[in-house]
Short mmCIF file of C-alpha atoms in Angstrom, two decimals:
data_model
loop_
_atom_site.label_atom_id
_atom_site.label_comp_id
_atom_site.label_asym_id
_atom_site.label_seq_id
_atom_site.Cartn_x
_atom_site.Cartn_y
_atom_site.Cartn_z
CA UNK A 1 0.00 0.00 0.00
CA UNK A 2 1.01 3.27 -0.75
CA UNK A 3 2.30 5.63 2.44
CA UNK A 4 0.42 8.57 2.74
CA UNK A 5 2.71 11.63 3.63
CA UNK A 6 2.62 12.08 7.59
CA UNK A 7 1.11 15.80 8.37
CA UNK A 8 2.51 17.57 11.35
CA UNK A 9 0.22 19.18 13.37
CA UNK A 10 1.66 22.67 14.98
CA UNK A 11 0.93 23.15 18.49
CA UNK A 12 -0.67 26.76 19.52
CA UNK A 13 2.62 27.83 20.97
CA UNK A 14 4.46 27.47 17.71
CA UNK A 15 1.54 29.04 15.80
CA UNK A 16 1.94 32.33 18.72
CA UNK A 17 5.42 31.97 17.70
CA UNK A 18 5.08 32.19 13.88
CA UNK A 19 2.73 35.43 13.88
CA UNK A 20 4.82 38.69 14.46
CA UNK A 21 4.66 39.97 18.01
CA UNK A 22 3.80 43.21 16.68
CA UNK A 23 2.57 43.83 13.10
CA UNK A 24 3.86 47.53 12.28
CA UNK A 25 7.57 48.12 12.41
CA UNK A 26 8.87 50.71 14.99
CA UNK A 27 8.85 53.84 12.76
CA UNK A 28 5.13 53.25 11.62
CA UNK A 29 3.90 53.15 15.50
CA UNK A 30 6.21 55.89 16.68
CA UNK A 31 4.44 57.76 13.43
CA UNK A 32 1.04 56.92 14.12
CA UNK A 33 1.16 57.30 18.07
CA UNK A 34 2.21 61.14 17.33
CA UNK A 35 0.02 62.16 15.61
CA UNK A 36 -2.76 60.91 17.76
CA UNK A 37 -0.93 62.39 20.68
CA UNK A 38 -0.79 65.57 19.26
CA UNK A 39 -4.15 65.60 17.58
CA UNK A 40 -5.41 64.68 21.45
CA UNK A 41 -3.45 67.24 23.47
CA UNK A 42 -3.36 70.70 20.92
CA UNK A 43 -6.47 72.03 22.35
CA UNK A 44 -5.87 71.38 25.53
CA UNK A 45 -2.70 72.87 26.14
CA UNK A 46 -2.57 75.46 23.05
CA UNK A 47 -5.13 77.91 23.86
CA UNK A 48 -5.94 81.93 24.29
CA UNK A 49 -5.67 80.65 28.20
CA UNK A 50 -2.59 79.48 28.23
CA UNK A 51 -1.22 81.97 25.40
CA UNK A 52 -2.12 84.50 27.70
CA UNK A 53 -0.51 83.11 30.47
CA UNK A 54 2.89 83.29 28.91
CA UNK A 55 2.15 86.61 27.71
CA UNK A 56 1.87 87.62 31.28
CA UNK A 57 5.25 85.69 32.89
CA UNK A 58 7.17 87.00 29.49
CA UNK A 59 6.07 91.00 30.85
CA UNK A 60 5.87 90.29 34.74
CA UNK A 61 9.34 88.97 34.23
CA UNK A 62 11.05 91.51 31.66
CA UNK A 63 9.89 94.05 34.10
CA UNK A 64 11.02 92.90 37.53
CA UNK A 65 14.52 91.46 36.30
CA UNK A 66 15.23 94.08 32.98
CA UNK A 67 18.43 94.54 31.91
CA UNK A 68 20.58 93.05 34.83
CA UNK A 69 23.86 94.42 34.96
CA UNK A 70 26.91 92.09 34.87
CA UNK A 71 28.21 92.67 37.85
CA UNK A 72 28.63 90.45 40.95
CA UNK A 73 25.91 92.93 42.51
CA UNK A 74 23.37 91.20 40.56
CA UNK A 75 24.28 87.66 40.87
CA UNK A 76 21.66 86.67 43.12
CA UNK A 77 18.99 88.63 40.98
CA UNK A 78 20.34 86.59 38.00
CA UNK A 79 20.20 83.11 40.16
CA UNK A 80 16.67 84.13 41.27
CA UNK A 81 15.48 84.85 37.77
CA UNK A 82 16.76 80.97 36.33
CA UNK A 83 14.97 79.07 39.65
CA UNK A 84 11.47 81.48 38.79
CA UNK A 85 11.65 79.79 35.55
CA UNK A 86 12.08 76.41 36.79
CA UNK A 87 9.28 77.15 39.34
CA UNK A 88 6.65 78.96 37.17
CA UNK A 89 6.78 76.61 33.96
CA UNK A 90 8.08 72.76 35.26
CA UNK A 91 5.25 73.41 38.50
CA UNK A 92 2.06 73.33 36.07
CA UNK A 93 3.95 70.54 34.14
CA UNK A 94 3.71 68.38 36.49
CA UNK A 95 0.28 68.54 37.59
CA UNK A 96 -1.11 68.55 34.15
CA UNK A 97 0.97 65.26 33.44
CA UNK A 98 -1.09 63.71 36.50
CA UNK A 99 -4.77 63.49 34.83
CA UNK A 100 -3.31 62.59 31.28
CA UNK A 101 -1.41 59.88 31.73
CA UNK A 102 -4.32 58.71 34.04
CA UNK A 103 -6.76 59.12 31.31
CA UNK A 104 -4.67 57.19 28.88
CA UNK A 105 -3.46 54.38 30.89
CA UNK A 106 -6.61 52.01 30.47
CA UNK A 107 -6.95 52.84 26.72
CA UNK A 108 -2.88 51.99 26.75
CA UNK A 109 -3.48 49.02 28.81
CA UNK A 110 -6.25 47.67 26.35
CA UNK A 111 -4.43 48.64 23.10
CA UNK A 112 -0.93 46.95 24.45
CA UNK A 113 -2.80 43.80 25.73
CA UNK A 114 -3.79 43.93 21.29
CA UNK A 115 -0.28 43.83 20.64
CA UNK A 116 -0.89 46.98 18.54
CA UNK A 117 2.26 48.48 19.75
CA UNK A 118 5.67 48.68 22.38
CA UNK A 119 5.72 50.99 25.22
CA UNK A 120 8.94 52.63 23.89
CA UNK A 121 7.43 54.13 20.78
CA UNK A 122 4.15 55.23 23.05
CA UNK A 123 6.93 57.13 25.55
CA UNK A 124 8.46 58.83 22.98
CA UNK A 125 5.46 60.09 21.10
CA UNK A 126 4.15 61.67 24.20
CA UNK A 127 7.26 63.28 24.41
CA UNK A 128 7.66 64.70 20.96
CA UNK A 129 3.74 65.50 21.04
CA UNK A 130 4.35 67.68 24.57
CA UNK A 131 7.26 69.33 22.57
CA UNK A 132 4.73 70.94 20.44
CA UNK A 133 1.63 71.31 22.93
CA UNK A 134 3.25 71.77 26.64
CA UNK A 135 6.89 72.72 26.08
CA UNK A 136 6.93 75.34 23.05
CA UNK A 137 5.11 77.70 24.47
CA UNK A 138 7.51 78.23 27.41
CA UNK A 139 10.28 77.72 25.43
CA UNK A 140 9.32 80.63 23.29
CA UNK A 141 8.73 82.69 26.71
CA UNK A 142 11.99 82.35 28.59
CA UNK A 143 13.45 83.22 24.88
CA UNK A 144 12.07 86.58 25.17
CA UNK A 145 12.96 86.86 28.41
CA UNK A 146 16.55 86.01 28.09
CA UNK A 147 17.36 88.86 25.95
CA UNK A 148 15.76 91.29 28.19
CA UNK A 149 16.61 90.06 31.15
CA UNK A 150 20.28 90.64 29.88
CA UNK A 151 21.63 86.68 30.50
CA UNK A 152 24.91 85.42 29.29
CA UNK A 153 25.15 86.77 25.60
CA UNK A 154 26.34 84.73 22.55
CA UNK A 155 24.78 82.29 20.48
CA UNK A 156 26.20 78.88 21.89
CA UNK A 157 25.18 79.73 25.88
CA UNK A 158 21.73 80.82 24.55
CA UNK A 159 20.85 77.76 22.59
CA UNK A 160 22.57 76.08 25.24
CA UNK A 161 20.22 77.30 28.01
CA UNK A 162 17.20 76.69 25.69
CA UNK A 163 18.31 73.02 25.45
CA UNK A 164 18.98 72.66 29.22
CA UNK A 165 15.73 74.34 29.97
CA UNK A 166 13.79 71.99 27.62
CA UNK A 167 15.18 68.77 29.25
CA UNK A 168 14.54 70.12 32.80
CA UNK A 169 10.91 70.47 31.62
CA UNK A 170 10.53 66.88 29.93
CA UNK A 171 12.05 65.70 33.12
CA UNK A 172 9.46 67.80 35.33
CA UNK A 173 6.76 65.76 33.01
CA UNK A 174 7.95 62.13 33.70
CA UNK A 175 7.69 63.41 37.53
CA UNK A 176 4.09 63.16 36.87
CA UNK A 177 3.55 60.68 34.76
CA UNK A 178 5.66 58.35 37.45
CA UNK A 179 3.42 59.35 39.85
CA UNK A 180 0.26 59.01 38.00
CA UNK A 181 0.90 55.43 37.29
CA UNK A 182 2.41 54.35 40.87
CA UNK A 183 -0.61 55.60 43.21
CA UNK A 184 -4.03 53.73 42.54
CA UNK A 185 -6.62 56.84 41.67
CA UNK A 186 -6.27 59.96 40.58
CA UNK A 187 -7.78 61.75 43.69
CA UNK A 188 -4.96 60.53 45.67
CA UNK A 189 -2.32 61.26 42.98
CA UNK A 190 -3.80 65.03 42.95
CA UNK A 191 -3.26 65.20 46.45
CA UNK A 192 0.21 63.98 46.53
CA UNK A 193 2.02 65.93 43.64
CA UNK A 194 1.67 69.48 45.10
CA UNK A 195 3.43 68.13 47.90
CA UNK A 196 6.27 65.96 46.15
CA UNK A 197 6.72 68.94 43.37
CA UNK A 198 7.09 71.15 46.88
CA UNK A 199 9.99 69.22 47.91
CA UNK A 200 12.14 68.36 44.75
CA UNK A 201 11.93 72.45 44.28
CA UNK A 202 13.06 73.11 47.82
CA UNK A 203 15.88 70.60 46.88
CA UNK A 204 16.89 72.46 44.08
CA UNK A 205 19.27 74.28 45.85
CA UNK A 206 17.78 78.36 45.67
CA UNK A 207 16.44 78.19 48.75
CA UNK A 208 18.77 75.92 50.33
CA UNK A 209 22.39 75.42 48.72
CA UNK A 210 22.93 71.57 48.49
CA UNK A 211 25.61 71.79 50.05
CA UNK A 212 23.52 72.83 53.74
CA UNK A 213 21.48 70.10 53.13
CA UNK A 214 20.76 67.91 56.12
CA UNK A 215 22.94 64.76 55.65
CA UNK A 216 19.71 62.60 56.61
CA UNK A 217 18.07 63.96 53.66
CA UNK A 218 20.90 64.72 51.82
CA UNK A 219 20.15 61.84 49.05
CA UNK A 220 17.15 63.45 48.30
CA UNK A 221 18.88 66.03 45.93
CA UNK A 222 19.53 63.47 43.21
CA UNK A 223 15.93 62.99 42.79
CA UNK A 224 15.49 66.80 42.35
CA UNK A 225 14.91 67.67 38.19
CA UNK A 226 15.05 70.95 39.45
CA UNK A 227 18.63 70.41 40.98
CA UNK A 228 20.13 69.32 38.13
CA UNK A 229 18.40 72.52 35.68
CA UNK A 230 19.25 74.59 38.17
CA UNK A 231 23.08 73.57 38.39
CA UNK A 232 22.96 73.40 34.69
CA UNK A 233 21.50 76.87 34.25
CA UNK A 234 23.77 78.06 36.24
CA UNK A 235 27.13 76.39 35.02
CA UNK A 236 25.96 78.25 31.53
CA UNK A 237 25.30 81.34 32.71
CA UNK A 238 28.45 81.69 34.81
CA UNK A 239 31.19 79.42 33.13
CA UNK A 240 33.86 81.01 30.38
#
């Protein structure tokens, strides 16, 4: 009798194996996941409100800290000036981060368990989408405020503070979204980040130099964002 040819049956673990773990490449979901996250964020953080807001910091502070002179006389005006940036713009930052993240972690959650796409692409499309929506807007202020606020002049510290600035800001924003997704509601996690944002500013080292830091709490500094902008600021302004 002929022999038929044997068939071999795959088992459901090699057929999970075969199919791709993710069917668009890398590029296409950090593409897609953009422009969602900016289509979902522009009117919410790119408004008359919050134009106006700027509007007001860029006068209130081109008016209280015009034209410093560079002399040592003004050093502390100058040092006061960088830490009311970090202050004013990383603050709100923060607490707006808190209720986004929040809103998008069960649609995240639902869309990952789909295998639709990686966390790593998701992390940095928020990030280039709150370049254009949260971040450009103060950007653009302390820009206008560096110039008459008479800060180190030249091309390379300028570009070097806007740089600086930006990453103390995108670091301000993973403050909240680390707290938004490590306490259990929302309520609480609106409770807590006034508090925690409180305390990495007082660590910053304005109101207390790091070096007078308790040694009990001393640590504490290196979780700071605005320790390290702060020190960075200040290294440009001062250095050369």
């Amino acid at each position: 009798p002929n022999e038929q040819p044997s068939m071999k049956l795959s088992t459901i673990a090699e057929m999970q194996n075969s199919i791709p773990k993710y069917m668009a490449s890398f590029p296409t979901q950090l593409r897609l996941l953009t422009y969602r996250a900016v289509k979902q964020t522009r009117g919410e953080r790119i408004s008359s409100a919050t134009i106006i807001a700027q509007l007001c910091f860029t006068v209130f502070e081109s008016v209280l800290w015009f034209r410093l002179k560079d002399d040592t006389n003004n050093i502390y005006r100058r040092n006061s000036l960088i830490f009311f940036f970090i202050i004013a713009q990383s603050n709100g930052l923060v607490t707006q981060s808190v209720p986004i993240f929040r809103r998008d972690r069960a649609l995240v959650s639902r869309e990952r368990s789909k295998k639709m796409y990686r966390v790593l692409p998701y992390y940095f499309a928020k990030t280039m989408a709150e370049l254009t929506t949260s971040i450009l807007l103060p950007m653009v202020h302390v820009g206008i405020v560096y110039f008459t606020a008479n800060l180190r002049p030249g091309a390379g510290p300028f570009f070097m503070f806007i740089l600086l600035f930006y990453l103390t800001l995108t670091s301000a924003q993973s403050i909240g979204y680390i707290i938004s997704a490590a306490l259990p509601s929302l309520q609480l996690a609106l409770i807590i980040t006034p508090t925690i944002t409180i305390f990495l500013l007082i660590m910053g080292g304005f109101y207390i130099p790091l070096p007078d830091i308790p040694p009990n709490i001393a640590w504490t500094k290196w979780l700071s964002y605005a320790a390290y902008g702060y020190s960075g600021l200040l290294i440009n302004e001062y250095s050369g």
